[in-house]
JSON list of C-alpha atoms in Angstrom, two decimals:
[
{"chain": "P", "resi": 1, "resn": "MET", "atom": "CA", "xyz": [11.27, 36.42, 97.99]},
{"chain": "P", "resi": 2, "resn": "SER", "atom": "CA", "xyz": [7.74, 36.87, 96.81]},
{"chain": "P", "resi": 3, "resn": "ASN", "atom": "CA", "xyz": [4.86, 34.51, 96.60]},
{"chain": "P", "resi": 4, "resn": "PHE", "atom": "CA", "xyz": [2.95, 33.84, 93.63]},
{"chain": "P", "resi": 5, "resn": "THR", "atom": "CA", "xyz": [-0.32, 32.22, 93.05]},
{"chain": "P", "resi": 6, "resn": "VAL", "atom": "CA", "xyz": [-0.38, 29.93, 89.96]},
{"chain": "P", "resi": 7, "resn": "VAL", "atom": "CA", "xyz": [-3.76, 28.55, 88.75]},
{"chain": "P", "resi": 8, "resn": "TYR", "atom": "CA", "xyz": [-3.50, 25.50, 86.66]},
{"chain": "P", "resi": 9, "resn": "ALA", "atom": "CA", "xyz": [-5.90, 23.55, 84.43]},
{"chain": "P", "resi": 10, "resn": "VAL", "atom": "CA", "xyz": [-6.01, 20.26, 82.62]},
{"chain": "P", "resi": 11, "resn": "ASN", "atom": "CA", "xyz": [-8.71, 18.68, 80.50]},
{"chain": "P", "resi": 12, "resn": "VAL", "atom": "CA", "xyz": [-9.47, 15.13, 81.78]},
{"chain": "P", "resi": 13, "resn": "PRO", "atom": "CA", "xyz": [-11.71, 13.09, 79.60]},
{"chain": "P", "resi": 14, "resn": "HIS", "atom": "CA", "xyz": [-14.57, 11.24, 81.23]},
{"chain": "P", "resi": 15, "resn": "TYR", "atom": "CA", "xyz": [-16.38, 8.14, 79.82]},
{"chain": "P", "resi": 16, "resn": "GLY", "atom": "CA", "xyz": [-19.57, 6.76, 80.31]},
{"chain": "P", "resi": 17, "resn": "LYS", "atom": "CA", "xyz": [-22.05, 4.12, 78.68]},
{"chain": "P", "resi": 18, "resn": "THR", "atom": "CA", "xyz": [-25.75, 4.13, 78.58]},
{"chain": "P", "resi": 19, "resn": "GLN", "atom": "CA", "xyz": [-28.35, 2.16, 76.62]},
{"chain": "P", "resi": 20, "resn": "ILE", "atom": "CA", "xyz": [-30.90, 3.51, 74.13]},
{"chain": "P", "resi": 21, "resn": "GLU", "atom": "CA", "xyz": [-33.80, 1.75, 72.90]},
{"chain": "P", "resi": 22, "resn": "ALA", "atom": "CA", "xyz": [-34.98, 2.74, 69.52]},
{"chain": "P", "resi": 23, "resn": "ALA", "atom": "CA", "xyz": [-36.57, 1.57, 66.40]},
{"chain": "P", "resi": 24, "resn": "THR", "atom": "CA", "xyz": [-33.91, 2.56, 63.87]},
{"chain": "P", "resi": 25, "resn": "ALA", "atom": "CA", "xyz": [-30.26, 3.47, 63.89]},
{"chain": "P", "resi": 26, "resn": "ALA", "atom": "CA", "xyz": [-31.21, 7.11, 63.05]},
{"chain": "P", "resi": 27, "resn": "GLU", "atom": "CA", "xyz": [-33.62, 7.25, 66.06]},
{"chain": "P", "resi": 28, "resn": "ALA", "atom": "CA", "xyz": [-30.85, 6.01, 68.45]},
{"chain": "P", "resi": 29, "resn": "ILE", "atom": "CA", "xyz": [-28.69, 8.85, 67.05]},
{"chain": "P", "resi": 30, "resn": "ALA", "atom": "CA", "xyz": [-31.18, 11.38, 67.52]},
{"chain": "P", "resi": 31, "resn": "VAL", "atom": "CA", "xyz": [-31.85, 10.48, 71.00]},
{"chain": "P", "resi": 32, "resn": "ALA", "atom": "CA", "xyz": [-28.19, 10.16, 71.94]},
{"chain": "P", "resi": 33, "resn": "LYS", "atom": "CA", "xyz": [-27.66, 13.73, 70.62]},
{"chain": "P", "resi": 34, "resn": "HIS", "atom": "CA", "xyz": [-30.17, 14.99, 73.22]},
{"chain": "P", "resi": 35, "resn": "ARG", "atom": "CA", "xyz": [-28.72, 13.21, 76.29]},
{"chain": "P", "resi": 36, "resn": "ASP", "atom": "CA", "xyz": [-26.51, 15.15, 78.67]},
{"chain": "P", "resi": 37, "resn": "PRO", "atom": "CA", "xyz": [-23.13, 13.48, 78.52]},
{"chain": "P", "resi": 38, "resn": "ALA", "atom": "CA", "xyz": [-22.10, 15.18, 81.81]},
{"chain": "P", "resi": 39, "resn": "GLU", "atom": "CA", "xyz": [-24.75, 13.05, 83.58]},
{"chain": "P", "resi": 40, "resn": "ILE", "atom": "CA", "xyz": [-23.55, 9.90, 81.76]},
{"chain": "P", "resi": 41, "resn": "CYS", "atom": "CA", "xyz": [-19.64, 10.35, 81.68]},
{"chain": "P", "resi": 42, "resn": "THR", "atom": "CA", "xyz": [-18.59, 9.66, 85.31]},
{"chain": "P", "resi": 43, "resn": "GLU", "atom": "CA", "xyz": [-15.49, 7.69, 84.81]},
{"chain": "P", "resi": 44, "resn": "HIS", "atom": "CA", "xyz": [-12.28, 9.89, 84.46]},
{"chain": "P", "resi": 45, "resn": "ASP", "atom": "CA", "xyz": [-9.11, 8.92, 82.75]},
{"chain": "P", "resi": 46, "resn": "HIS", "atom": "CA", "xyz": [-6.19, 10.98, 84.07]},
{"chain": "P", "resi": 47, "resn": "SER", "atom": "CA", "xyz": [-3.80, 9.10, 81.91]},
{"chain": "P", "resi": 48, "resn": "SER", "atom": "CA", "xyz": [-5.53, 10.89, 78.72]},
{"chain": "P", "resi": 49, "resn": "ALA", "atom": "CA", "xyz": [-5.31, 14.36, 80.08]},
{"chain": "P", "resi": 50, "resn": "ALA", "atom": "CA", "xyz": [-4.88, 17.21, 77.65]},
{"chain": "P", "resi": 51, "resn": "CYS", "atom": "CA", "xyz": [-4.50, 20.79, 77.05]},
{"chain": "P", "resi": 52, "resn": "ALA", "atom": "CA", "xyz": [-2.33, 21.47, 80.12]},
{"chain": "P", "resi": 53, "resn": "ARG", "atom": "CA", "xyz": [-1.93, 25.17, 80.86]},
{"chain": "P", "resi": 54, "resn": "ILE", "atom": "CA", "xyz": [-1.42, 27.74, 83.46]},
{"chain": "P", "resi": 55, "resn": "VAL", "atom": "CA", "xyz": [-4.71, 29.75, 83.53]},
{"chain": "P", "resi": 56, "resn": "SER", "atom": "CA", "xyz": [-3.08, 32.61, 85.28]},
{"chain": "P", "resi": 57, "resn": "ILE", "atom": "CA", "xyz": [-0.25, 33.67, 87.62]},
{"chain": "P", "resi": 58, "resn": "PHE", "atom": "CA", "xyz": [-0.79, 36.40, 90.27]},
{"chain": "P", "resi": 59, "resn": "ASP", "atom": "CA", "xyz": [1.74, 38.35, 92.34]},
{"chain": "P", "resi": 60, "resn": "ASP", "atom": "CA", "xyz": [1.67, 39.20, 96.05]},
{"chain": "P", "resi": 61, "resn": "ALA", "atom": "CA", "xyz": [-0.39, 42.31, 95.15]},
{"chain": "P", "resi": 62, "resn": "GLY", "atom": "CA", "xyz": [-3.09, 40.29, 93.27]},
{"chain": "P", "resi": 63, "resn": "ARG", "atom": "CA", "xyz": [-1.75, 41.71, 89.74]},
{"chain": "P", "resi": 64, "resn": "SER", "atom": "CA", "xyz": [-1.95, 39.20, 87.00]},
{"chain": "P", "resi": 65, "resn": "ILE", "atom": "CA", "xyz": [1.55, 38.54, 85.65]},
{"chain": "P", "resi": 66, "resn": "ALA", "atom": "CA", "xyz": [0.72, 35.90, 83.02]},
{"chain": "P", "resi": 67, "resn": "GLU", "atom": "CA", "xyz": [-2.41, 34.07, 81.38]},
{"chain": "P", "resi": 68, "resn": "GLY", "atom": "CA", "xyz": [-2.97, 31.31, 79.29]},
{"chain": "P", "resi": 69, "resn": "VAL", "atom": "CA", "xyz": [0.50, 29.64, 79.22]},
{"chain": "P", "resi": 70, "resn": "THR", "atom": "CA", "xyz": [0.28, 26.22, 77.40]},
{"chain": "P", "resi": 71, "resn": "LEU", "atom": "CA", "xyz": [2.36, 23.45, 78.71]},
{"chain": "P", "resi": 72, "resn": "ASP", "atom": "CA", "xyz": [1.61, 20.61, 76.45]},
{"chain": "P", "resi": 73, "resn": "GLY", "atom": "CA", "xyz": [1.06, 22.11, 72.98]},
{"chain": "P", "resi": 74, "resn": "ALA", "atom": "CA", "xyz": [-2.50, 21.46, 72.91]},
{"chain": "P", "resi": 75, "resn": "PHE", "atom": "CA", "xyz": [-5.33, 23.78, 72.78]},
{"chain": "P", "resi": 76, "resn": "ILE", "atom": "CA", "xyz": [-9.14, 23.95, 72.67]},
{"chain": "P", "resi": 77, "resn": "ARG", "atom": "CA", "xyz": [-10.92, 25.30, 69.64]},
{"chain": "P", "resi": 78, "resn": "TYR", "atom": "CA", "xyz": [-14.82, 25.64, 69.64]},
{"chain": "P", "resi": 79, "resn": "GLY", "atom": "CA", "xyz": [-16.67, 26.10, 66.32]},
{"chain": "P", "resi": 80, "resn": "GLY", "atom": "CA", "xyz": [-17.45, 22.49, 65.54]},
{"chain": "P", "resi": 81, "resn": "ARG", "atom": "CA", "xyz": [-16.60, 20.98, 62.21]},
{"chain": "P", "resi": 82, "resn": "THR", "atom": "CA", "xyz": [-16.19, 24.43, 60.46]},
{"chain": "P", "resi": 83, "resn": "ALA", "atom": "CA", "xyz": [-13.55, 25.53, 62.72]},
{"chain": "P", "resi": 84, "resn": "TRP", "atom": "CA", "xyz": [-11.93, 22.04, 62.54]},
{"chain": "P", "resi": 85, "resn": "LEU", "atom": "CA", "xyz": [-11.82, 22.29, 58.92]},
{"chain": "P", "resi": 86, "resn": "LEU", "atom": "CA", "xyz": [-10.16, 25.62, 58.83]},
{"chain": "P", "resi": 87, "resn": "CYS", "atom": "CA", "xyz": [-7.45, 24.38, 61.43]},
{"chain": "P", "resi": 88, "resn": "GLU", "atom": "CA", "xyz": [-6.71, 21.36, 59.22]},
{"chain": "P", "resi": 89, "resn": "ALA", "atom": "CA", "xyz": [-6.54, 23.40, 56.17]},
{"chain": "P", "resi": 90, "resn": "SER", "atom": "CA", "xyz": [-4.43, 26.27, 57.68]},
{"chain": "P", "resi": 91, "resn": "PRO", "atom": "CA", "xyz": [-0.89, 24.61, 56.83]},
{"chain": "P", "resi": 92, "resn": "ALA", "atom": "CA", "xyz": [-1.93, 24.62, 53.07]},
{"chain": "P", "resi": 93, "resn": "LEU", "atom": "CA", "xyz": [-3.33, 28.19, 53.12]},
{"chain": "P", "resi": 94, "resn": "LEU", "atom": "CA", "xyz": [-0.16, 29.42, 54.92]},
{"chain": "P", "resi": 95, "resn": "GLU", "atom": "CA", "xyz": [1.89, 27.80, 52.37]},
{"chain": "P", "resi": 96, "resn": "SER", "atom": "CA", "xyz": [-0.14, 29.27, 49.48]},
{"chain": "P", "resi": 97, "resn": "LEU", "atom": "CA", "xyz": [0.09, 32.68, 51.05]},
{"chain": "P", "resi": 98, "resn": "GLN", "atom": "CA", "xyz": [3.99, 32.45, 51.32]},
{"chain": "P", "resi": 99, "resn": "ARG", "atom": "CA", "xyz": [4.30, 31.18, 47.83]},
{"chain": "P", "resi": 100, "resn": "MET", "atom": "CA", "xyz": [2.03, 34.23, 46.48]},
{"chain": "P", "resi": 101, "resn": "VAL", "atom": "CA", "xyz": [4.20, 36.81, 48.51]},
{"chain": "P", "resi": 102, "resn": "SER", "atom": "CA", "xyz": [7.38, 35.22, 47.36]},
{"chain": "P", "resi": 103, "resn": "ARG", "atom": "CA", "xyz": [6.28, 35.42, 43.68]},
{"chain": "P", "resi": 104, "resn": "SER", "atom": "CA", "xyz": [4.67, 38.87, 43.84]},
{"chain": "P", "resi": 105, "resn": "ASP", "atom": "CA", "xyz": [7.70, 40.80, 43.10]},
{"chain": "P", "resi": 106, "resn": "ASP", "atom": "CA", "xyz": [8.10, 39.04, 39.58]},
{"chain": "P", "resi": 107, "resn": "LEU", "atom": "CA", "xyz": [4.45, 39.75, 38.95]},
{"chain": "P", "resi": 108, "resn": "VAL", "atom": "CA", "xyz": [4.47, 43.35, 39.94]},
{"chain": "P", "resi": 109, "resn": "HIS", "atom": "CA", "xyz": [7.64, 43.73, 37.53]},
{"chain": "P", "resi": 110, "resn": "ALA", "atom": "CA", "xyz": [5.80, 42.15, 34.67]},
{"chain": "P", "resi": 111, "resn": "LEU", "atom": "CA", "xyz": [2.80, 44.28, 35.34]},
{"chain": "P", "resi": 112, "resn": "VAL", "atom": "CA", "xyz": [4.74, 47.43, 35.45]},
{"chain": "P", "resi": 113, "resn": "CYS", "atom": "CA", "xyz": [6.45, 46.36, 32.30]},
{"chain": "P", "resi": 114, "resn": "THR", "atom": "CA", "xyz": [3.26, 46.64, 30.35]},
{"chain": "P", "resi": 115, "resn": "ASN", "atom": "CA", "xyz": [3.71, 50.49, 30.00]},
{"chain": "P", "resi": 116, "resn": "GLY", "atom": "CA", "xyz": [1.55, 51.33, 33.02]},
{"chain": "P", "resi": 117, "resn": "ARG", "atom": "CA", "xyz": [-1.59, 49.87, 31.77]},
{"chain": "P", "resi": 118, "resn": "ASN", "atom": "CA", "xyz": [-2.11, 47.64, 34.73]},
{"chain": "P", "resi": 119, "resn": "GLU", "atom": "CA", "xyz": [-1.41, 50.27, 37.38]},
{"chain": "P", "resi": 120, "resn": "HIS", "atom": "CA", "xyz": [-4.78, 49.16, 39.31]},
{"chain": "P", "resi": 121, "resn": "LEU", "atom": "CA", "xyz": [-3.56, 45.42, 39.22]},
{"chain": "P", "resi": 122, "resn": "VAL", "atom": "CA", "xyz": [-0.18, 46.41, 40.84]},
{"chain": "P", "resi": 123, "resn": "GLU", "atom": "CA", "xyz": [-2.24, 48.34, 43.46]},
{"chain": "P", "resi": 124, "resn": "ARG", "atom": "CA", "xyz": [-4.53, 45.32, 44.23]},
{"chain": "P", "resi": 125, "resn": "LEU", "atom": "CA", "xyz": [-1.62, 42.99, 44.33]},
{"chain": "P", "resi": 126, "resn": "SER", "atom": "CA", "xyz": [0.31, 45.08, 46.68]},
{"chain": "P", "resi": 127, "resn": "ALA", "atom": "CA", "xyz": [-2.76, 45.34, 48.92]},
{"chain": "P", "resi": 128, "resn": "ALA", "atom": "CA", "xyz": [-3.34, 41.61, 48.69]},
{"chain": "P", "resi": 129, "resn": "CYS", "atom": "CA", "xyz": [0.34, 40.93, 49.56]},
{"chain": "P", "resi": 130, "resn": "HIS", "atom": "CA", "xyz": [0.14, 43.36, 52.52]},
{"chain": "P", "resi": 131, "resn": "VAL", "atom": "CA", "xyz": [-2.61, 41.28, 53.95]},
{"chain": "P", "resi": 132, "resn": "ALA", "atom": "CA", "xyz": [-0.81, 38.02, 53.34]},
{"chain": "P", "resi": 133, "resn": "LYS", "atom": "CA", "xyz": [2.31, 39.37, 54.97]},
{"chain": "P", "resi": 134, "resn": "THR", "atom": "CA", "xyz": [0.22, 40.17, 57.95]},
{"chain": "P", "resi": 135, "resn": "VAL", "atom": "CA", "xyz": [-1.49, 36.68, 58.07]},
{"chain": "P", "resi": 136, "resn": "ILE", "atom": "CA", "xyz": [1.89, 35.10, 57.70]},
{"chain": "P", "resi": 137, "resn": "ALA", "atom": "CA", "xyz": [3.47, 37.10, 60.57]},
{"chain": "P", "resi": 138, "resn": "ALA", "atom": "CA", "xyz": [0.44, 36.29, 62.81]},
{"chain": "P", "resi": 139, "resn": "ALA", "atom": "CA", "xyz": [0.77, 32.66, 61.94]},
{"chain": "P", "resi": 140, "resn": "SER", "atom": "CA", "xyz": [4.36, 32.72, 62.74]},
{"chain": "P", "resi": 141, "resn": "GLY", "atom": "CA", "xyz": [3.78, 34.25, 66.11]},
{"chain": "P", "resi": 142, "resn": "GLU", "atom": "CA", "xyz": [5.41, 37.50, 65.08]},
{"chain": "P", "resi": 143, "resn": "ASN", "atom": "CA", "xyz": [2.39, 39.60, 66.14]}
]
């Protein structure tokens, strides 16, 4: 029997309130943005914990045998609103790529039937479909 060291993590939200005195709502927002939430948010709520994961598992010899194993399906993504919008749009983007790839054979056939005048378009379409298939595989966890 071997011993393994398992490092777990879970993100627990912390809440806190403070008062801001300001002349306008815009000024209050500006002041609030410059406060350090870590100094204000001291009340934790374990019932709202998220992003449960195994950070790493090490064997007896100290070798890492697993890292980043999610336990609740949640994940943390940095990048602000831009990254959030991309995540929100990704199902539609994936569906669009899948439709493009599924219809590409018909388009290639139509282009080839134009007596070879569109050879460069066939090459570009094939290259785009190769990239799309790579993205689809990655999104499906096949990489």
